[in-house]
mmCIF file of C-alpha atoms in Angstrom:
data_model
loop_
_atom_site.group_PDB
_atom_site.id
_atom_site.type_symbol
_atom_site.label_atom_id
_atom_site.label_comp_id
_atom_site.label_asym_id
_atom_site.label_seq_id
_atom_site.Cartn_x
_atom_site.Cartn_y
_atom_site.Cartn_z
ATOM 1 C CA MET Z 2 -123.536 -84.113 112.705
ATOM 2 C CA SER Z 3 -124.291 -85.719 109.319
ATOM 3 C CA LEU Z 4 -127.939 -85.905 108.331
ATOM 4 C CA VAL Z 5 -127.202 -89.004 106.250
ATOM 5 C CA THR Z 6 -127.238 -92.115 108.401
ATOM 6 C CA GLU Z 7 -125.203 -95.202 107.720
ATOM 7 C CA THR Z 8 -128.302 -97.172 106.808
ATOM 8 C CA SER Z 9 -129.335 -94.641 104.126
ATOM 9 C CA ARG Z 10 -126.025 -94.733 102.281
ATOM 10 C CA PRO Z 11 -125.784 -97.147 99.334
ATOM 11 C CA THR Z 12 -123.576 -100.117 100.043
ATOM 12 C CA GLY Z 13 -120.669 -101.181 97.868
ATOM 13 C CA GLN Z 14 -122.718 -104.067 96.487
ATOM 14 C CA GLU Z 15 -125.595 -101.746 95.591
ATOM 15 C CA ILE Z 16 -123.239 -99.379 93.784
ATOM 16 C CA LYS Z 17 -121.649 -102.254 91.853
ATOM 17 C CA ALA Z 18 -125.098 -103.584 90.958
ATOM 18 C CA TRP Z 19 -126.172 -100.174 89.625
ATOM 19 C CA ILE Z 20 -122.988 -99.788 87.569
ATOM 20 C CA ALA Z 21 -123.914 -102.996 85.732
ATOM 21 C CA THR Z 22 -127.380 -101.715 84.764
ATOM 22 C CA PRO Z 23 -128.380 -100.278 81.364
ATOM 23 C CA TRP Z 24 -128.998 -96.901 83.054
ATOM 24 C CA ALA Z 25 -125.332 -96.671 84.044
ATOM 25 C CA PHE Z 26 -124.171 -97.505 80.497
ATOM 26 C CA ILE Z 27 -126.546 -94.912 79.046
ATOM 27 C CA LEU Z 28 -125.254 -92.235 81.421
ATOM 28 C CA LEU Z 29 -121.621 -93.192 80.769
ATOM 29 C CA MET Z 30 -122.016 -93.036 76.998
ATOM 30 C CA LEU Z 31 -123.850 -89.706 77.058
ATOM 31 C CA VAL Z 32 -121.275 -88.180 79.410
ATOM 32 C CA ALA Z 33 -118.480 -89.441 77.138
ATOM 33 C CA VAL Z 34 -120.126 -87.806 74.106
ATOM 34 C CA ALA Z 35 -120.677 -84.548 76.022
ATOM 35 C CA VAL Z 36 -117.023 -84.426 77.063
ATOM 36 C CA LEU Z 37 -115.340 -85.690 73.899
ATOM 37 C CA ASP Z 38 -117.695 -84.431 71.188
ATOM 38 C CA GLY Z 39 -120.007 -81.870 72.727
ATOM 39 C CA GLY Z 40 -121.137 -80.532 69.365
ATOM 40 C CA ARG Z 41 -122.941 -83.779 68.590
ATOM 41 C CA PHE Z 42 -124.384 -84.401 72.052
ATOM 42 C CA THR Z 43 -127.737 -82.730 71.338
ATOM 43 C CA THR Z 44 -128.090 -84.557 68.014
ATOM 44 C CA ILE Z 45 -127.405 -87.957 69.562
ATOM 45 C CA LEU Z 46 -129.677 -87.355 72.560
ATOM 46 C CA SER Z 47 -132.499 -86.043 70.355
ATOM 47 C CA PHE Z 48 -132.195 -89.075 68.074
ATOM 48 C CA ALA Z 49 -132.462 -91.516 70.999
ATOM 49 C CA VAL Z 50 -135.353 -89.667 72.695
ATOM 50 C CA ALA Z 51 -137.338 -89.379 69.455
ATOM 51 C CA ALA Z 52 -136.815 -93.047 68.627
ATOM 52 C CA LEU Z 53 -137.872 -94.147 72.110
ATOM 53 C CA GLY Z 54 -140.918 -91.870 71.965
ATOM 54 C CA SER Z 55 -142.039 -93.349 68.652
ATOM 55 C CA THR Z 56 -141.848 -96.833 70.189
ATOM 56 C CA LEU Z 57 -143.833 -96.026 73.347
ATOM 57 C CA PRO Z 58 -147.263 -97.017 71.934
ATOM 58 C CA TYR Z 59 -145.834 -100.447 71.064
ATOM 59 C CA ILE Z 60 -144.318 -100.733 74.544
ATOM 60 C CA VAL Z 61 -147.638 -99.933 76.225
ATOM 61 C CA PHE Z 62 -149.533 -102.481 74.144
ATOM 62 C CA ALA Z 63 -146.815 -105.106 74.652
ATOM 63 C CA VAL Z 64 -146.701 -104.806 78.439
ATOM 64 C CA LEU Z 65 -150.501 -104.827 78.653
ATOM 65 C CA LEU Z 66 -150.579 -108.030 76.613
ATOM 66 C CA ILE Z 67 -147.865 -109.879 78.491
ATOM 67 C CA ALA Z 68 -149.224 -108.786 81.899
ATOM 68 C CA GLY Z 69 -152.681 -110.017 80.895
ATOM 69 C CA LEU Z 70 -151.309 -113.380 79.758
ATOM 70 C CA LYS Z 71 -149.377 -113.822 83.002
ATOM 71 C CA ALA Z 72 -152.310 -112.784 85.185
ATOM 72 C CA ALA Z 73 -154.643 -115.151 83.357
ATOM 73 C CA GLY Z 74 -152.240 -118.085 83.742
ATOM 74 C CA ALA Z 75 -151.822 -118.629 79.998
ATOM 75 C CA GLU Z 76 -148.906 -121.008 80.642
ATOM 76 C CA ALA Z 77 -151.476 -123.791 80.966
ATOM 77 C CA VAL Z 78 -152.459 -123.258 77.329
ATOM 78 C CA ILE Z 79 -148.818 -123.575 76.249
ATOM 79 C CA ALA Z 80 -148.401 -126.786 78.252
ATOM 80 C CA ASN Z 81 -151.370 -128.315 76.401
ATOM 81 C CA ALA Z 82 -149.380 -128.065 73.165
ATOM 82 C CA PHE Z 83 -147.229 -130.951 74.422
ATOM 83 C CA LYS Z 84 -150.010 -133.521 74.404
ATOM 84 C CA GLY Z 85 -151.014 -135.998 71.711
ATOM 85 C CA ARG Z 86 -149.029 -137.458 68.833
ATOM 86 C CA GLU Z 87 -145.391 -136.473 68.354
ATOM 87 C CA THR Z 88 -145.988 -134.773 65.003
ATOM 88 C CA ARG Z 89 -148.813 -132.709 66.469
ATOM 89 C CA MET Z 90 -146.631 -131.796 69.443
ATOM 90 C CA ILE Z 91 -143.858 -130.540 67.153
ATOM 91 C CA LEU Z 92 -146.304 -128.412 65.176
ATOM 92 C CA MET Z 93 -147.931 -126.956 68.277
ATOM 93 C CA ALA Z 94 -144.635 -126.424 70.123
ATOM 94 C CA ALA Z 95 -143.152 -124.476 67.203
ATOM 95 C CA LEU Z 96 -146.298 -122.350 66.972
ATOM 96 C CA PHE Z 97 -146.789 -121.703 70.679
ATOM 97 C CA GLY Z 98 -143.083 -121.078 71.280
ATOM 98 C CA GLY Z 99 -143.661 -117.539 70.065
ATOM 99 C CA LEU Z 100 -146.574 -117.007 72.461
ATOM 100 C CA ALA Z 101 -145.062 -118.317 75.693
ATOM 101 C CA PRO Z 102 -145.288 -115.600 78.379
ATOM 102 C CA PHE Z 103 -142.231 -116.800 80.318
ATOM 103 C CA CYS Z 104 -139.483 -114.859 81.983
ATOM 104 C CA SER Z 105 -135.957 -116.217 81.431
ATOM 105 C CA CYS Z 106 -135.823 -118.269 84.601
ATOM 106 C CA GLU Z 107 -139.232 -119.878 84.024
ATOM 107 C CA VAL Z 108 -138.167 -121.536 80.763
ATOM 108 C CA ILE Z 109 -135.894 -124.020 82.513
ATOM 109 C CA PRO Z 110 -138.388 -125.451 85.076
ATOM 110 C CA PHE Z 111 -141.136 -125.434 82.435
ATOM 111 C CA ILE Z 112 -139.053 -127.527 80.015
ATOM 112 C CA ALA Z 113 -137.766 -129.718 82.848
ATOM 113 C CA GLY Z 114 -141.356 -130.479 83.778
ATOM 114 C CA LEU Z 115 -142.233 -131.335 80.183
ATOM 115 C CA LEU Z 116 -139.284 -133.704 79.870
ATOM 116 C CA ALA Z 117 -140.101 -135.292 83.233
ATOM 117 C CA LEU Z 118 -143.662 -135.864 82.035
ATOM 118 C CA GLY Z 119 -142.356 -137.662 78.938
ATOM 119 C CA ALA Z 120 -142.631 -134.982 76.243
ATOM 120 C CA PRO Z 121 -140.443 -136.045 73.284
ATOM 121 C CA LEU Z 122 -137.151 -134.224 72.725
ATOM 122 C CA SER Z 123 -138.249 -133.346 69.190
ATOM 123 C CA ALA Z 124 -141.185 -131.237 70.437
ATOM 124 C CA VAL Z 125 -139.057 -129.673 73.157
ATOM 125 C CA MET Z 126 -136.407 -128.751 70.562
ATOM 126 C CA ALA Z 127 -139.106 -127.127 68.403
ATOM 127 C CA PHE Z 128 -140.138 -125.025 71.399
ATOM 128 C CA TRP Z 129 -136.536 -124.202 72.316
ATOM 129 C CA LEU Z 130 -135.721 -122.926 68.829
ATOM 130 C CA SER Z 131 -138.845 -120.845 68.287
ATOM 131 C CA SER Z 132 -139.310 -119.454 71.807
ATOM 132 C CA PRO Z 133 -136.230 -117.130 71.975
ATOM 133 C CA LEU Z 134 -136.962 -115.673 68.541
ATOM 134 C CA ILE Z 135 -140.362 -114.122 68.977
ATOM 135 C CA ASP Z 136 -143.014 -113.300 71.539
ATOM 136 C CA PRO Z 137 -145.715 -110.606 71.558
ATOM 137 C CA PRO Z 138 -143.489 -107.797 72.939
ATOM 138 C CA THR Z 139 -140.605 -108.708 70.606
ATOM 139 C CA LEU Z 140 -142.956 -108.715 67.599
ATOM 140 C CA LEU Z 141 -144.175 -105.214 68.419
ATOM 141 C CA ILE Z 142 -140.708 -103.805 69.182
ATOM 142 C CA THR Z 143 -139.352 -105.302 65.950
ATOM 143 C CA ALA Z 144 -142.234 -103.798 63.969
ATOM 144 C CA ALA Z 145 -141.614 -100.393 65.549
ATOM 145 C CA ALA Z 146 -137.898 -100.410 64.709
ATOM 146 C CA LEU Z 147 -137.770 -102.334 61.418
ATOM 147 C CA GLY Z 148 -141.304 -102.355 60.032
ATOM 148 C CA TRP Z 149 -144.031 -104.974 59.885
ATOM 149 C CA PRO Z 150 -142.594 -106.896 56.886
ATOM 150 C CA PHE Z 151 -139.420 -107.645 58.867
ATOM 151 C CA ALA Z 152 -141.357 -108.428 62.061
ATOM 152 C CA ILE Z 153 -143.716 -110.815 60.275
ATOM 153 C CA GLY Z 154 -140.783 -112.380 58.436
ATOM 154 C CA LYS Z 155 -139.032 -113.010 61.746
ATOM 155 C CA ALA Z 156 -142.191 -114.552 63.239
ATOM 156 C CA VAL Z 157 -142.564 -116.876 60.245
ATOM 157 C CA ALA Z 158 -138.863 -117.751 60.465
ATOM 158 C CA ALA Z 159 -139.262 -118.563 64.178
ATOM 159 C CA VAL Z 160 -142.040 -121.069 63.537
ATOM 160 C CA ALA Z 161 -140.227 -122.509 60.503
ATOM 161 C CA LEU Z 162 -137.013 -122.935 62.488
ATOM 162 C CA GLY Z 163 -138.920 -124.680 65.269
ATOM 163 C CA LEU Z 164 -140.481 -127.085 62.774
ATOM 164 C CA PHE Z 165 -137.130 -127.678 61.060
ATOM 165 C CA GLY Z 166 -135.389 -128.437 64.351
ATOM 166 C CA GLY Z 167 -138.208 -130.551 65.747
ATOM 167 C CA PHE Z 168 -138.515 -132.819 62.727
ATOM 168 C CA ALA Z 169 -134.720 -133.024 62.332
ATOM 169 C CA ILE Z 170 -134.437 -134.320 65.904
ATOM 170 C CA LYS Z 171 -137.343 -136.715 65.286
ATOM 171 C CA VAL Z 172 -135.511 -138.193 62.281
ATOM 172 C CA ALA Z 173 -132.199 -138.334 64.172
ATOM 173 C CA MET Z 174 -133.747 -140.151 67.135
ATOM 174 C CA GLY Z 175 -135.438 -142.582 64.733
ATOM 175 C CA ALA Z 176 -131.960 -143.375 63.387
ATOM 176 C CA GLY Z 177 -130.685 -144.148 66.883
ATOM 177 C CA TRP Z 178 -129.074 -140.800 67.745
ATOM 178 C CA PHE Z 179 -129.620 -139.032 71.073
ATOM 179 C CA SER Z 180 -130.818 -142.236 72.718
ATOM 180 C CA GLU Z 181 -130.067 -140.774 76.174
ATOM 181 C CA PRO Z 182 -130.281 -137.027 75.627
ATOM 182 C CA LEU Z 183 -131.065 -135.792 79.126
ATOM 183 C CA ARG Z 184 -129.002 -134.865 82.112
ATOM 184 C CA ALA Z 185 -130.445 -135.652 85.541
ATOM 185 C CA ILE Z 186 -133.479 -133.400 85.816
ATOM 186 C CA LYS Z 187 -134.100 -131.567 89.039
ATOM 187 C CA GLN Z 188 -137.465 -129.908 89.314
ATOM 188 C CA SER Z 189 -137.237 -126.370 90.555
ATOM 189 C CA ARG Z 190 -139.254 -123.213 90.414
ATOM 190 C CA CYS Z 191 -137.961 -119.674 90.259
ATOM 191 C CA GLY Z 192 -140.984 -118.265 92.047
ATOM 192 C CA CYS Z 193 -141.928 -115.774 89.321
ATOM 193 C CA GLY Z 194 -145.102 -117.417 88.082
ATOM 194 C CA PRO Z 195 -147.755 -120.060 88.669
ATOM 195 C CA ASP Z 196 -147.257 -123.716 87.940
ATOM 196 C CA PRO Z 197 -148.105 -124.134 84.230
ATOM 197 C CA PHE Z 198 -149.148 -127.773 84.663
ATOM 198 C CA THR Z 199 -152.025 -127.183 87.022
ATOM 199 C CA GLY Z 200 -155.283 -125.296 86.732
ATOM 200 C CA LYS Z 201 -156.866 -123.540 83.772
ATOM 201 C CA PRO Z 202 -156.345 -119.998 82.516
ATOM 202 C CA ALA Z 203 -158.718 -117.410 83.970
ATOM 203 C CA TRP Z 204 -159.162 -114.936 81.129
ATOM 204 C CA ARG Z 205 -161.318 -112.641 83.332
ATOM 205 C CA PHE Z 206 -158.382 -112.199 85.676
ATOM 206 C CA TRP Z 207 -159.584 -108.789 86.917
ATOM 207 C CA GLN Z 208 -162.281 -110.550 88.941
ATOM 208 C CA GLU Z 209 -159.703 -112.038 91.335
ATOM 209 C CA PRO Z 210 -157.624 -109.794 93.649
ATOM 210 C CA GLU Z 211 -154.532 -112.020 93.445
ATOM 211 C CA ARG Z 212 -154.567 -112.013 89.644
ATOM 212 C CA ARG Z 213 -155.115 -108.240 89.556
ATOM 213 C CA GLU Z 214 -152.004 -107.872 91.696
ATOM 214 C CA THR Z 215 -150.111 -110.163 89.316
ATOM 215 C CA PHE Z 216 -151.228 -107.962 86.413
ATOM 216 C CA ARG Z 217 -150.025 -104.793 88.170
ATOM 217 C CA SER Z 218 -146.660 -106.247 89.121
ATOM 218 C CA GLU Z 219 -146.069 -107.772 85.690
ATOM 219 C CA PHE Z 220 -147.077 -104.539 83.943
ATOM 220 C CA THR Z 221 -144.665 -102.494 86.057
ATOM 221 C CA ALA Z 222 -141.787 -104.969 85.790
ATOM 222 C CA ASN Z 223 -142.104 -105.408 82.029
ATOM 223 C CA ALA Z 224 -142.540 -101.674 81.393
ATOM 224 C CA ILE Z 225 -139.351 -100.869 83.308
ATOM 225 C CA PHE Z 226 -137.519 -103.749 81.619
ATOM 226 C CA LEU Z 227 -138.489 -102.692 78.093
ATOM 227 C CA ILE Z 228 -137.890 -98.977 78.605
ATOM 228 C CA LYS Z 229 -134.412 -99.391 80.087
ATOM 229 C CA TRP Z 230 -133.217 -101.813 77.401
ATOM 230 C CA LEU Z 231 -134.756 -99.839 74.541
ATOM 231 C CA ALA Z 232 -133.280 -96.599 75.869
ATOM 232 C CA LEU Z 233 -129.871 -98.276 75.804
ATOM 233 C CA ALA Z 234 -130.529 -99.662 72.332
ATOM 234 C CA TYR Z 235 -131.515 -96.298 70.869
ATOM 235 C CA VAL Z 236 -128.488 -94.553 72.369
ATOM 236 C CA LEU Z 237 -126.295 -97.262 70.828
ATOM 237 C CA GLU Z 238 -128.099 -96.847 67.501
ATOM 238 C CA ALA Z 239 -127.508 -93.091 67.584
ATOM 239 C CA LEU Z 240 -123.804 -93.658 68.266
ATOM 240 C CA LEU Z 241 -123.616 -96.282 65.516
ATOM 241 C CA VAL Z 242 -125.220 -94.066 62.888
ATOM 242 C CA THR Z 243 -123.090 -91.094 63.918
ATOM 243 C CA TYR Z 244 -119.657 -92.641 64.267
ATOM 244 C CA VAL Z 245 -119.472 -95.907 62.291
ATOM 245 C CA PRO Z 246 -118.741 -95.347 58.564
ATOM 246 C CA ALA Z 247 -121.467 -96.674 56.305
ATOM 247 C CA THR Z 248 -118.860 -98.037 53.897
ATOM 248 C CA MET Z 249 -117.499 -100.361 56.603
ATOM 249 C CA ILE Z 250 -120.914 -101.878 57.361
ATOM 250 C CA ALA Z 251 -121.808 -102.181 53.683
ATOM 251 C CA GLY Z 252 -118.498 -103.849 52.930
ATOM 252 C CA LEU Z 253 -118.919 -106.447 55.671
ATOM 253 C CA VAL Z 254 -122.611 -107.392 55.581
ATOM 254 C CA GLY Z 255 -124.014 -105.451 52.648
ATOM 255 C CA GLY Z 256 -124.824 -106.489 49.117
ATOM 256 C CA GLU Z 257 -126.252 -109.653 47.653
ATOM 257 C CA GLY Z 258 -125.158 -113.261 48.042
ATOM 258 C CA ILE Z 259 -124.718 -115.844 50.768
ATOM 259 C CA VAL Z 260 -121.402 -114.585 52.178
ATOM 260 C CA PRO Z 261 -122.761 -111.446 53.955
ATOM 261 C CA ILE Z 262 -125.639 -113.526 55.351
ATOM 262 C CA GLY Z 263 -123.263 -116.176 56.686
ATOM 263 C CA ILE Z 264 -120.984 -113.529 58.183
ATOM 264 C CA ALA Z 265 -123.973 -111.879 59.877
ATOM 265 C CA ALA Z 266 -124.988 -115.199 61.477
ATOM 266 C CA LEU Z 267 -121.475 -115.830 62.785
ATOM 267 C CA VAL Z 268 -121.234 -112.265 64.118
ATOM 268 C CA GLY Z 269 -124.720 -112.415 65.622
ATOM 269 C CA MET Z 270 -124.075 -115.589 67.604
ATOM 270 C CA PRO Z 271 -121.543 -114.201 70.098
ATOM 271 C CA ALA Z 272 -123.259 -110.792 70.227
ATOM 272 C CA TYR Z 273 -125.696 -111.975 72.965
ATOM 273 C CA LEU Z 274 -128.140 -109.125 72.250
ATOM 274 C CA ASN Z 275 -131.545 -109.640 73.781
ATOM 275 C CA SER Z 276 -134.554 -109.385 71.500
ATOM 276 C CA TYR Z 277 -135.365 -105.851 72.618
ATOM 277 C CA VAL Z 278 -131.923 -104.338 72.001
ATOM 278 C CA ALA Z 279 -131.346 -106.000 68.628
ATOM 279 C CA PRO Z 280 -134.053 -104.326 66.451
ATOM 280 C CA PRO Z 281 -132.946 -100.700 67.035
ATOM 281 C CA LEU Z 282 -129.312 -101.674 66.458
ATOM 282 C CA LEU Z 283 -130.277 -103.510 63.281
ATOM 283 C CA ALA Z 284 -132.140 -100.412 62.111
ATOM 284 C CA GLY Z 285 -128.888 -98.480 62.436
ATOM 285 C CA LEU Z 286 -126.891 -101.194 60.681
ATOM 286 C CA MET Z 287 -129.396 -101.394 57.831
ATOM 287 C CA GLU Z 288 -129.303 -97.618 57.476
ATOM 288 C CA GLN Z 289 -125.536 -97.961 57.119
ATOM 289 C CA GLY Z 290 -125.787 -100.598 54.390
ATOM 290 C CA MET Z 291 -126.573 -103.978 55.977
ATOM 291 C CA SER Z 292 -128.695 -106.132 53.663
ATOM 292 C CA ASN Z 293 -132.164 -107.390 54.635
ATOM 293 C CA GLY Z 294 -131.043 -111.009 54.529
ATOM 294 C CA ALA Z 295 -127.978 -110.357 56.675
ATOM 295 C CA ALA Z 296 -130.139 -108.515 59.229
ATOM 296 C CA MET Z 297 -132.548 -111.451 59.466
ATOM 297 C CA SER Z 298 -129.679 -113.928 59.792
ATOM 298 C CA PHE Z 299 -128.021 -111.779 62.486
ATOM 299 C CA VAL Z 300 -131.132 -111.398 64.656
ATOM 300 C CA ILE Z 301 -132.083 -115.088 64.507
ATOM 301 C CA ALA Z 302 -128.578 -116.385 65.252
ATOM 302 C CA GLY Z 303 -128.241 -113.894 68.116
ATOM 303 C CA ALA Z 304 -131.557 -114.920 69.685
ATOM 304 C CA VAL Z 305 -130.771 -118.634 69.533
ATOM 305 C CA SER Z 306 -127.396 -118.055 71.175
ATOM 306 C CA SER Z 307 -128.673 -115.701 73.881
ATOM 307 C CA VAL Z 308 -127.533 -116.566 77.394
ATOM 308 C CA PRO Z 309 -131.009 -117.551 78.751
ATOM 309 C CA ALA Z 310 -131.763 -119.678 75.688
ATOM 310 C CA MET Z 311 -128.448 -121.536 75.803
ATOM 311 C CA ALA Z 312 -128.614 -121.919 79.590
ATOM 312 C CA ALA Z 313 -132.019 -123.580 79.292
ATOM 313 C CA VAL Z 314 -130.706 -126.135 76.814
ATOM 314 C CA TRP Z 315 -127.314 -126.703 78.458
ATOM 315 C CA SER Z 316 -128.815 -127.290 81.920
ATOM 316 C CA LEU Z 317 -131.120 -130.088 80.787
ATOM 317 C CA VAL Z 318 -129.498 -132.011 77.920
ATOM 318 C CA LYS Z 319 -126.163 -133.605 77.172
ATOM 319 C CA LYS Z 320 -123.468 -132.074 74.976
ATOM 320 C CA PRO Z 321 -124.468 -133.754 71.657
ATOM 321 C CA VAL Z 322 -128.011 -132.386 71.941
ATOM 322 C CA PHE Z 323 -126.678 -128.944 72.861
ATOM 323 C CA ALA Z 324 -124.390 -129.046 69.805
ATOM 324 C CA ALA Z 325 -127.393 -130.019 67.673
ATOM 325 C CA TYR Z 326 -129.329 -127.036 69.073
ATOM 326 C CA ILE Z 327 -126.533 -124.629 68.109
ATOM 327 C CA GLY Z 328 -126.056 -126.233 64.685
ATOM 328 C CA LEU Z 329 -129.766 -126.140 63.889
ATOM 329 C CA GLY Z 330 -129.987 -122.544 65.063
ATOM 330 C CA VAL Z 331 -127.081 -121.284 62.938
ATOM 331 C CA SER Z 332 -128.062 -123.204 59.817
ATOM 332 C CA GLY Z 333 -131.663 -122.063 60.260
ATOM 333 C CA ALA Z 334 -130.532 -118.451 60.664
ATOM 334 C CA ILE Z 335 -128.555 -118.568 57.422
ATOM 335 C CA ALA Z 336 -131.416 -120.251 55.546
ATOM 336 C CA SER Z 337 -133.886 -117.672 56.902
ATOM 337 C CA GLY Z 338 -131.621 -114.850 55.785
ATOM 338 C CA ILE Z 339 -131.288 -116.273 52.278
ATOM 339 C CA ILE Z 340 -135.044 -116.795 51.880
ATOM 340 C CA PHE Z 341 -135.881 -113.368 53.296
ATOM 341 C CA GLN Z 342 -133.349 -111.740 50.958
ATOM 342 C CA MET Z 343 -134.979 -113.460 47.994
ATOM 343 C CA LEU Z 344 -138.524 -112.461 48.953
ATOM 344 C CA VAL Z 345 -138.053 -108.879 50.123
#
């Protein structure tokens, strides 16, 4: 008689779900290296483990910060940025876009609520463009992989891109464009956070049992999320550095000039790398010859065109506004790469 009952066996759906996880890809890649190139297996594994270990202090600080913001209900502070004059709203939305402690599914109902409350599209566009580019965990992970100059440059570029997009939309709407930009808005919540439009943040969240539980759950969820994606990223970086010729990278996106920066933006757009995977991969590409400006252009274009970011825009606005979002994002990525190349 089998000791394993039917209920304890993983179902077909559970197996398929696990195969699609970063852990499965990590295992598959390491097994492939062990079988096909066993002599380099230890080198590649050691590289990935050492890189992940060096990033752990940043991960710990990042998850503590984001869990604290979520437990305190800091979304209410972000919502306050969308009050007052339009120019002020654009400025505040671009700035606070990098501080928003939202999971991917929360962005859509948050923005839907803002639009339903009458927030101008210009301020919303400023938030949309800056929010995918930087947040506290992304800043720390980028600094760990690429150094503080690159991380600070990306943060500045995020705010600048938000301002550029917000004021561009303001001018366009003043000229009569985007007169009816919105699809029919349906309010919905994903259930992963409090309503950002009610209440005030409780910064001493540890005094309330419910908020302490939110802190614990957010800390655990974000720690697992960051570790699994960064483990995948560092394995990919090790494979990139080991197997991709440096001359190929340098020939495509290396050197001075606008062309490598433009190519990097166009390559970064369909890459769909989340903000935690991109920095380690960029570190490998830069080690192989990618220029600083091309790296900045790549990471900004990729963040703007990430699936959650594009889904948030596509679900709420009509096609012309979505096209404007993509156009502003790509042009802003190229401009950021050129400026960063000149300054660094």
